[in-house]
Short mmCIF file of C-alpha atoms and ligand atoms in Angstrom, two decimals:
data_model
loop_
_atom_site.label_atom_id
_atom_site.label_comp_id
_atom_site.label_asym_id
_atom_site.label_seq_id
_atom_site.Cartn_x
_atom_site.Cartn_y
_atom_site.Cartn_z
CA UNK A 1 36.73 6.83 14.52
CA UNK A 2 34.35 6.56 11.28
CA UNK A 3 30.58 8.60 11.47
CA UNK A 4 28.26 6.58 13.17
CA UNK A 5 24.48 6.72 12.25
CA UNK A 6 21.75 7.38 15.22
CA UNK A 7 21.23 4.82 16.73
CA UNK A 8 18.57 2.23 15.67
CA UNK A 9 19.28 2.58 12.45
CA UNK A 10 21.63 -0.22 11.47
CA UNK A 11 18.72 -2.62 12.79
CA UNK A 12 16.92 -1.86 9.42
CA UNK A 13 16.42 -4.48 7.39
CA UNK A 14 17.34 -3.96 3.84
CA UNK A 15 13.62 -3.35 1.97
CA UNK A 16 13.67 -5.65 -1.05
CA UNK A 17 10.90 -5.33 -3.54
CA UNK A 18 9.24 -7.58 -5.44
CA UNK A 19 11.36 -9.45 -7.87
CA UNK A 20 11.28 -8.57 -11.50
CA UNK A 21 13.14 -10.87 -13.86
CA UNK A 22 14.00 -14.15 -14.17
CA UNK A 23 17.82 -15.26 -15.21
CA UNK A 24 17.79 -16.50 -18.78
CA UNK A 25 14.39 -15.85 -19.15
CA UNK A 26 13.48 -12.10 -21.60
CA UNK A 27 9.78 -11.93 -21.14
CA UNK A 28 8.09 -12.82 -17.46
CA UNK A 29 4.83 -12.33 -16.09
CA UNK A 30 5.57 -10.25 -12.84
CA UNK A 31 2.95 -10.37 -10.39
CA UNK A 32 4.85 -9.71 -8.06
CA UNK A 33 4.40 -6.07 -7.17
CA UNK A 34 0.52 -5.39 -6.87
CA UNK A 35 1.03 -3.44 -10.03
CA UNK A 36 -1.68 -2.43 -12.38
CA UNK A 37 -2.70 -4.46 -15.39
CA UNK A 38 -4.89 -1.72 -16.59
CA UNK A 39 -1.53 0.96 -16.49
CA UNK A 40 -2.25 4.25 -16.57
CA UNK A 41 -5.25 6.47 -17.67
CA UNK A 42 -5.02 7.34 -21.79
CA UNK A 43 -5.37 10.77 -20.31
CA UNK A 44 -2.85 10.96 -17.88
CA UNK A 45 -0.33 9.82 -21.05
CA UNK A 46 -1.52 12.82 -23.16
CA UNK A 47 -0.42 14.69 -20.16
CA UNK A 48 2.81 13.31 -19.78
CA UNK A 49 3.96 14.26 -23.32
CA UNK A 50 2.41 17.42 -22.74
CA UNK A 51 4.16 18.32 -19.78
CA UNK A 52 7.46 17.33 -21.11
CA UNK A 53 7.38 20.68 -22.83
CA UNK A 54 8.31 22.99 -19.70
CA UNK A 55 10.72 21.20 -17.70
CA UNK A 56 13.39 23.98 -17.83
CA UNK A 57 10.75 25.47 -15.22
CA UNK A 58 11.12 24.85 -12.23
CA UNK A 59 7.93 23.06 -10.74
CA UNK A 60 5.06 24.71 -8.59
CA UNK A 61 5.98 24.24 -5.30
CA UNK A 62 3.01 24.15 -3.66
CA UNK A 63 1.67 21.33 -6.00
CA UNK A 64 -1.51 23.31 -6.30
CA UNK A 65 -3.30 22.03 -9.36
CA UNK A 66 -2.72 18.11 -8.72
CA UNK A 67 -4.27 19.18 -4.74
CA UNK A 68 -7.17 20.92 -6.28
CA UNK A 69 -7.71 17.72 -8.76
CA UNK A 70 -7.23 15.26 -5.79
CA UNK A 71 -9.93 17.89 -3.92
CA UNK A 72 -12.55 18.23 -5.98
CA UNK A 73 -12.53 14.17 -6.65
CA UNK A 74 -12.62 13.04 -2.90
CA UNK A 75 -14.33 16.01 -1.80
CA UNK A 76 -11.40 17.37 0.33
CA UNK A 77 -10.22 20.76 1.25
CA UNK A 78 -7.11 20.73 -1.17
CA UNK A 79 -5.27 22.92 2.14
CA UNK A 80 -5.40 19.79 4.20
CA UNK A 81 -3.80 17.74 0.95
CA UNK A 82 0.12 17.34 0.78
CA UNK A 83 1.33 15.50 -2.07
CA UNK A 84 5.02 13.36 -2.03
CA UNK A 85 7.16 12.88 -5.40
CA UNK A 86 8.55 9.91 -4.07
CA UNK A 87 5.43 7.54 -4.02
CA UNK A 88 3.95 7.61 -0.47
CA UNK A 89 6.34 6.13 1.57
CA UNK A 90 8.39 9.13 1.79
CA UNK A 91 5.12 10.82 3.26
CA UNK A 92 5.06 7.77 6.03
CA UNK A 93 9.20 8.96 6.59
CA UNK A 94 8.45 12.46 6.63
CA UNK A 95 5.26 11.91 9.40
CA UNK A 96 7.56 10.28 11.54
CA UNK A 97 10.42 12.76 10.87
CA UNK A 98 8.21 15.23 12.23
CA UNK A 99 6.37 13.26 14.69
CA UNK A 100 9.14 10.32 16.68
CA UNK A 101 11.58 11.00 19.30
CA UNK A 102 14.49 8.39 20.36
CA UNK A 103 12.62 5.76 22.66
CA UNK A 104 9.01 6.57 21.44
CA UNK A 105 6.97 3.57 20.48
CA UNK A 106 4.95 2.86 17.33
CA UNK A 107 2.33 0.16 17.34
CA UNK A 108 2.81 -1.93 13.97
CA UNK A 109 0.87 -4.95 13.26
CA UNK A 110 2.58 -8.57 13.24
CA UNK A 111 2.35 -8.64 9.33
CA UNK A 112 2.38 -5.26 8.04
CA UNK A 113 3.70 -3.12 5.51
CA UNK A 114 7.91 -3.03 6.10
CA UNK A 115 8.79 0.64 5.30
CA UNK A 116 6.32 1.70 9.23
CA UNK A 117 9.32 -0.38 10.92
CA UNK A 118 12.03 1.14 9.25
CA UNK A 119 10.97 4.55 9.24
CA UNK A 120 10.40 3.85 12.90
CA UNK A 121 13.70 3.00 13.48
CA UNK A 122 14.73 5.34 11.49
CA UNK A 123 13.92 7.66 14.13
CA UNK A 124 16.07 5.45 16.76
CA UNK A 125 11.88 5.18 17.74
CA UNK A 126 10.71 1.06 19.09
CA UNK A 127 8.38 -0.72 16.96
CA UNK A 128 5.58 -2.40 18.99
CA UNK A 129 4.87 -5.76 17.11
CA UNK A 130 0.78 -6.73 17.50
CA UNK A 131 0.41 -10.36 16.47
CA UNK A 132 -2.98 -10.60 14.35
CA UNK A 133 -5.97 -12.77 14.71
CA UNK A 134 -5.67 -15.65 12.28
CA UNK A 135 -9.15 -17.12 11.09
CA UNK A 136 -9.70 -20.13 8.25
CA UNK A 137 -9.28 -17.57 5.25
CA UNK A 138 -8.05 -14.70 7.05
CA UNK A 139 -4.94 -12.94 8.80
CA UNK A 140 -6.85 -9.75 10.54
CA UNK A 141 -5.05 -6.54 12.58
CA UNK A 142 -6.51 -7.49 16.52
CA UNK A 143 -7.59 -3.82 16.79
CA UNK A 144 -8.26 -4.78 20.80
CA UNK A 145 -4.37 -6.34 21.30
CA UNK A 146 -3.27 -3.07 19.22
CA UNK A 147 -5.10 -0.75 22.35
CA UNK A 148 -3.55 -3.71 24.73
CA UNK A 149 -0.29 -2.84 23.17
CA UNK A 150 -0.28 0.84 24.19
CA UNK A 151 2.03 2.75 26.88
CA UNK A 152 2.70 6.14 27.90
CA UNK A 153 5.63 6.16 25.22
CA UNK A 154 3.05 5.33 22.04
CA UNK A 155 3.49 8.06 20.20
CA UNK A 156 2.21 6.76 16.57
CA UNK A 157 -0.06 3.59 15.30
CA UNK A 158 0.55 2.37 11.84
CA UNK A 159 -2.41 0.50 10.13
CA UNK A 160 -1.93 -0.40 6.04
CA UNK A 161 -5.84 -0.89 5.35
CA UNK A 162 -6.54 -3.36 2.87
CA UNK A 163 -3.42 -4.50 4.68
CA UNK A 164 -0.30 -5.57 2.52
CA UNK A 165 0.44 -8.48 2.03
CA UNK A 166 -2.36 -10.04 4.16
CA UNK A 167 -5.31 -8.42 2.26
CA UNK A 168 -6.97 -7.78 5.27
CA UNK A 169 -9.84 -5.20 5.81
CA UNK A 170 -10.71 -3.68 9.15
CA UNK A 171 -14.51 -2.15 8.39
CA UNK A 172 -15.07 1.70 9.45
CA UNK A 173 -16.76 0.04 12.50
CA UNK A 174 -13.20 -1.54 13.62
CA UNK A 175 -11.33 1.43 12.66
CA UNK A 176 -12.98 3.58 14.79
CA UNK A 177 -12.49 1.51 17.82
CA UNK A 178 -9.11 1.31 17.33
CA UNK A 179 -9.30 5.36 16.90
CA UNK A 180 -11.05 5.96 19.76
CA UNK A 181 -9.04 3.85 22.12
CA UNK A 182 -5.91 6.36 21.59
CA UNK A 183 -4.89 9.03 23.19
CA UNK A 184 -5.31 12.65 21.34
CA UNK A 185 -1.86 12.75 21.72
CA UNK A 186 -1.08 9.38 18.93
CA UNK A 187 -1.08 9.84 16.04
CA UNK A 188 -2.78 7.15 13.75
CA UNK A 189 -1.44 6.42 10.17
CA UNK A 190 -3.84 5.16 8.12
CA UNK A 191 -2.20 3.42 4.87
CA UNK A 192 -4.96 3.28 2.11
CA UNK A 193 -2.78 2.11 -0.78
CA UNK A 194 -5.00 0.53 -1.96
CA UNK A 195 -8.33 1.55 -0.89
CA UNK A 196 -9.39 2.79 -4.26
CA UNK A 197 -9.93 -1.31 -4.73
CA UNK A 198 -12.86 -2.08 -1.66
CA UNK A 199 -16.24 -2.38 -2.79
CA UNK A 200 -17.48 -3.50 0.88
CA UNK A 201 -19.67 -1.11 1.92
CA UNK A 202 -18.69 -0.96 5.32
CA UNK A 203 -14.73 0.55 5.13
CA UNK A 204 -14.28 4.01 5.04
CA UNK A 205 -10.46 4.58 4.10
CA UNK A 206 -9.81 6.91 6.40
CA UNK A 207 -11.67 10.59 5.40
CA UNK A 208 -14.30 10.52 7.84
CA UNK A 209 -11.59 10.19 10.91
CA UNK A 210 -9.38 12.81 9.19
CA UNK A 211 -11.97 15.27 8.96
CA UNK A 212 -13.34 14.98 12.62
CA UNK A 213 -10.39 14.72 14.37
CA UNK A 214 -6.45 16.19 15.32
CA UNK A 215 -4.89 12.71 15.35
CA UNK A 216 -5.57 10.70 12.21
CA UNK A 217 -3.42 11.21 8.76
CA UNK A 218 -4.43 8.87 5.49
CA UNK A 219 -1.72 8.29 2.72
CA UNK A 220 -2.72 7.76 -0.93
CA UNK A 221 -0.88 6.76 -3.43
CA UNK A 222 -0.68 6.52 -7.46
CA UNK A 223 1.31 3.07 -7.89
CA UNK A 224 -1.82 0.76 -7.55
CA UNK A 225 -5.32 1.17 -8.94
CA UNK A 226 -3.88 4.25 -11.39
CA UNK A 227 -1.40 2.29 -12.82
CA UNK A 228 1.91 4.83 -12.65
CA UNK A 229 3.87 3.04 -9.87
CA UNK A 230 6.73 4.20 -12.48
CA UNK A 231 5.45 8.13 -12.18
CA UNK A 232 6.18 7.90 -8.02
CA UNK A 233 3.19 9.99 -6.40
CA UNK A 234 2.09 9.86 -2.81
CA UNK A 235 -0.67 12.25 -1.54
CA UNK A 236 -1.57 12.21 2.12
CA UNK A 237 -5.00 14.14 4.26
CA UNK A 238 -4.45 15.60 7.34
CA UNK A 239 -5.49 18.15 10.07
CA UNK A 240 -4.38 21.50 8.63
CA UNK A 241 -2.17 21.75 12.04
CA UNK A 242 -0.01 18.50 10.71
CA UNK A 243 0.03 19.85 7.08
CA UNK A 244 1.74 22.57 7.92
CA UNK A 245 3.96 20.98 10.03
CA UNK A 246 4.70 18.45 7.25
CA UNK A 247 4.62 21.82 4.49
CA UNK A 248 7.85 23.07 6.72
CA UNK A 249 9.99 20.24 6.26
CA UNK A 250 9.41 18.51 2.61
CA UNK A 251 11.65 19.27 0.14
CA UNK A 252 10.43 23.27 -1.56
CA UNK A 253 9.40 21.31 -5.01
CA UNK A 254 8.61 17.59 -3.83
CA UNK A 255 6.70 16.99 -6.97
CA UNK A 256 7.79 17.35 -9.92
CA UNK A 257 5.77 19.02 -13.02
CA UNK A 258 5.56 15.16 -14.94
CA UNK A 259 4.03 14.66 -11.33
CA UNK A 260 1.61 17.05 -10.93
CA UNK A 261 0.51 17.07 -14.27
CA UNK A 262 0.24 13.26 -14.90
CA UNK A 263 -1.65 12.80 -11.24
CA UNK A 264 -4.10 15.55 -12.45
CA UNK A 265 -5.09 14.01 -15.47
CA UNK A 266 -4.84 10.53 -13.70
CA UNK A 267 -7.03 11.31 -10.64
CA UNK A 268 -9.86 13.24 -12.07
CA UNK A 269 -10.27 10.35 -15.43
CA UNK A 270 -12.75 8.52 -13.27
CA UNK A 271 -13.38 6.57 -16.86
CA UNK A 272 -10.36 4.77 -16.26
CA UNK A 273 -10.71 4.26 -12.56
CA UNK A 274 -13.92 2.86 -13.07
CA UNK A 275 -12.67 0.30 -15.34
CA UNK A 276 -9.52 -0.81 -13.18
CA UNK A 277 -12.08 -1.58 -10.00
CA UNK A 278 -14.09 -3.82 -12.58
CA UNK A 279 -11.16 -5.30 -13.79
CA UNK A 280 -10.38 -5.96 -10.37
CA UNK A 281 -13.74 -6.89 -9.09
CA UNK A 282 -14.04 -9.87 -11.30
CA UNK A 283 -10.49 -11.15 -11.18
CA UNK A 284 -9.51 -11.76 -7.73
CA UNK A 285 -12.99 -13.79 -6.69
CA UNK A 286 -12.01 -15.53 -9.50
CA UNK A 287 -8.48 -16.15 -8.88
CA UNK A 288 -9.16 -16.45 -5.21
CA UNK A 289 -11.67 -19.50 -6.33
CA UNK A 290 -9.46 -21.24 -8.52
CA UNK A 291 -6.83 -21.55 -6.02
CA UNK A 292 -9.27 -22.97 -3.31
CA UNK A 293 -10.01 -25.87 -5.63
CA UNK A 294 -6.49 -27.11 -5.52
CA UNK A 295 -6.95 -27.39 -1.39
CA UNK A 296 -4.98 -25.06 -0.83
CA UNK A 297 -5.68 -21.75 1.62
CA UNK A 298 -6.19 -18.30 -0.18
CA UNK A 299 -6.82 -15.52 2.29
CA UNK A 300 -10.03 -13.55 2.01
CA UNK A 301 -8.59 -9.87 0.21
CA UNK A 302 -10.31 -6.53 0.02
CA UNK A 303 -7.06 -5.48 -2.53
CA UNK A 304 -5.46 -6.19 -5.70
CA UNK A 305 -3.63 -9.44 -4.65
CA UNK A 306 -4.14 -12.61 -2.85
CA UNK A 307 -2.38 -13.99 0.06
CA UNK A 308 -1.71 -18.17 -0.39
CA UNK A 309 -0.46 -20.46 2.13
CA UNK A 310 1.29 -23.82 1.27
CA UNK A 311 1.82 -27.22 3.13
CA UNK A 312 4.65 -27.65 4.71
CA UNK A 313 7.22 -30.78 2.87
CA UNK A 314 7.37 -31.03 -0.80
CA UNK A 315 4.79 -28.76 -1.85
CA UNK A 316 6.17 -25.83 -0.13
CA UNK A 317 5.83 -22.30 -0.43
CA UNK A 318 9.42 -21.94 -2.08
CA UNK A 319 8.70 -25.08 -4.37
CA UNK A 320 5.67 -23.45 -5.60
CA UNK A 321 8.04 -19.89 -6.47
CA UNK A 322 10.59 -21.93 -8.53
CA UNK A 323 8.13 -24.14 -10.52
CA UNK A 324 6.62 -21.08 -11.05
CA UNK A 325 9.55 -18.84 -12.02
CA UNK A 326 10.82 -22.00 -14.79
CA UNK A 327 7.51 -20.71 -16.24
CA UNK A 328 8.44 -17.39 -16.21
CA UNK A 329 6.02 -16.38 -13.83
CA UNK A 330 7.11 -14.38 -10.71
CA UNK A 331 4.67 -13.89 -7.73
CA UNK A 332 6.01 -12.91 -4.31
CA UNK A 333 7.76 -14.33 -1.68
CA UNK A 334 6.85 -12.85 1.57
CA UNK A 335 9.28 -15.02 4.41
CA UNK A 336 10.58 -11.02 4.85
CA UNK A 337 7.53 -10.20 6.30
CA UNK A 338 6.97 -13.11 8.36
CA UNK A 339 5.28 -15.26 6.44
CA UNK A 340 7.15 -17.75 5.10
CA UNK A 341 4.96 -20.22 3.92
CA UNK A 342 2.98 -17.70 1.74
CA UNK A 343 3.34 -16.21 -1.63
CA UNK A 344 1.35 -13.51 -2.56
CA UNK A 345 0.07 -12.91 -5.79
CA UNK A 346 -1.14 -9.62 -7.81
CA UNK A 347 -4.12 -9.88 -10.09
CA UNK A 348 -2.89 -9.88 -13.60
CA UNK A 349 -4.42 -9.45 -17.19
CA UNK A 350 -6.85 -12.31 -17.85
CA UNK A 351 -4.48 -14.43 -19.69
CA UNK A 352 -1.50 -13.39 -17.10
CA UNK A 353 -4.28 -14.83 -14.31
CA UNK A 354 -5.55 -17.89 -16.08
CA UNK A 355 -1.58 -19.00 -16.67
CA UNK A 356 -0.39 -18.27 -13.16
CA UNK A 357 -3.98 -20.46 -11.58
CA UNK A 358 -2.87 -23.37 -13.99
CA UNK A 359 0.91 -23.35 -13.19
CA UNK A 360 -0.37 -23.06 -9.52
CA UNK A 361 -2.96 -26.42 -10.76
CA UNK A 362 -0.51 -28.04 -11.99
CA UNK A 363 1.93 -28.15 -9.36
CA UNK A 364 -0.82 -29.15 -6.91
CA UNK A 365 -1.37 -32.40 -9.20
CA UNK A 366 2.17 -33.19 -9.90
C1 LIG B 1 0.58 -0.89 2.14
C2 LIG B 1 1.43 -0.11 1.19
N1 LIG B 1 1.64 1.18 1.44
C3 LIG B 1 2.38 1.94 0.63
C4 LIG B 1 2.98 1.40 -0.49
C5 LIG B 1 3.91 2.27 -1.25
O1 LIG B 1 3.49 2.72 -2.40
P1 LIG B 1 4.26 3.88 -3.14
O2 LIG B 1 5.48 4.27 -2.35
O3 LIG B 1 4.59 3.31 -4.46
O4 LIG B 1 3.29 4.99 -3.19
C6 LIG B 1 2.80 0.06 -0.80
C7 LIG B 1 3.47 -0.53 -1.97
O5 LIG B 1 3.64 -1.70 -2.12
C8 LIG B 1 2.01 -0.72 0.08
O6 LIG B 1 1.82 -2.02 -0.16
#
């Protein structure tokens, strides 16, 4: 006899991040991770050596300061805030900790984010897999096939939106369809990693539905747009009713002071943010662009990375990675999340983007 985990849980698949290093190689490009090429606020630096003065102390608990900071930014009650030290996939484990039984379902979209299945199962919870709708330049959540997919046993809906690693968008519109179609009962995760990147006017990441209704929880996070994937900060909004529940069973200091002081100084240096959207803003159309010339498909994206699709034969998807990688340039493979003729690709600095589009230019023309 040898302890045996719950059951489900050995059906996880192994999460493996984007690569970081080439062998042989000492300096790479790695766009590989949706990473910032901004990095972090000058601000929230001054308060990481600042903070490094009291960390014989333990840390506030209650994470009140970075709450109030997130707060008065977004215009939230910082009660309904809970932040996560871990990045915010621990907040997606700890929501369905708190919220899966064995043999619920949880409706997951075809090509979404990996850590909603394995927290799922996790729970010894079923994943309900929703395949998109797949237009010329994009792979979209089918918000009607996600109702379709529903049963008595749904208990939770995962959507990432801008989806990862499709780049995908659904509009407020679309969003609260999907919302309305559930039960009160179901409880829909909305993922905005990286909604602080949208400029369309027509998403709303997910504040409106928190605030009018029981059912609806949005998770934030500090690796993308503030540049401090390193730092590990989550924050989610929710019904006070889930908070609390959520308050009961995190760890008693979840955050640590780096954390709280760092996201503080991070969140409310809108100078900073302002310049990592334009930064954005210009690069992917242009990258996106560039791509299409060489034929091939580059997915419409509403984030920081692009989504492209090679032929099948010589000028494959893998082919692509390695001529790229002799170059010392890494973008992502993403045949672990179904799509196996893709790579996707973070926007860079300028002269990390206009090296990547030329490698990628190149090996079209070879
Ligand atoms: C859709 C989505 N959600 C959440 C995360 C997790 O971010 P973190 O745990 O660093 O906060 C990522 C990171 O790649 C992501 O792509």
């Amino acid at each position: 006899m040898s302890p045996t985990p719950k059951p489900g849980l050995l059906e996880v698949s192994l999460y493996v991040g984007g690569r970081a290093s080439v062998p042989g190689m000492d300096k790479v490009i790695k766009l590989s991770s949706n990473e910032s090429p901004i990095g972090p606020s000058p601000k929230a630096m001054e308060a990481l050596h600042a903070a490094a003065h009291d960390l014989e102390l333990y840390p506030d608990g209650s994470t009140r300061k970075l709450r109030e900071a997130i707060g008065e930014v977004h215009g939230l009650n910082p009660d309904q805030i809970v932040a996560g030290g871990e990045g915010s996939g621990p907040l997606l484990t700890m929501l369905a900790n708190a919220y899966l039984q064995p043999g619920d379902e949880v409706v997951i979209s075809r090509h979404a984010f990996q850590v909603y299945e394995i927290v799922t199962r996790a729970n010894s919870a079923v994943p309900v897999i929703v395949p998109e709708r797949t237009t010329n330049s994009a792979i979209k959540m089918d918000v009607e096939a996600m109702l379709a997919a529903l049963t008595p046993k749904t208990r939770m809906v995962f959507v990432a939106n801008p989806n990862n690693p499709t780049g995908s968008v659904l509009n407020r519109e679309e969003m609260a369809r999907l919302h309305a179609g559930l039960p009160k009962d179901v409880l829909l995760v909305i993922d905005a990693a990286y909604a602080e990147y949208v400029t369309a006017k027509d998403y709303e990441a997910g504040i409106e539905l928190v605030t009018r209704n029981d059912n609806v929880v949005m998770t934030r996070t500090f690796s993308k747009l503030y540049g401090l994937a390193g730092l590990r900060l989550g924050w989610l909004y929710a019904p006070a009713a889930i908070c609390d529940v959520l308050n009961r069973i995190r760890g008693p200091f979840n955050t640590s002071t780096l954390q709280q002081q760092v996201g503080a100084a991070a969140v409310r240096d809108r100078d900073h943010f302002w310049k990592a959207v334009a930064h954005n803003s210009k690069w992917l159309p242009w990258i996106t662009e560039e791509i299409r010339k060489t034929g091939l498909r580059v997915d419409d994206s509403a984030a920081n990375f692009v989504l492209i699709h090679f032929p099948k034969g010589e000028k494959n998807a893998q082919a692509a990675d390695a001529f790229l990688m002799r170059h010392g340039v890494i973008l992502r493979g993403v045949a672990s999340y179904g799509l196996p003729d893709c790579l996707r690709m973070t926007v860079g600095t300028e002269e990390q983007n206009r090296l990547a589009v030329s490698l990628i230019q190149q090996f079209m023309a070879a």
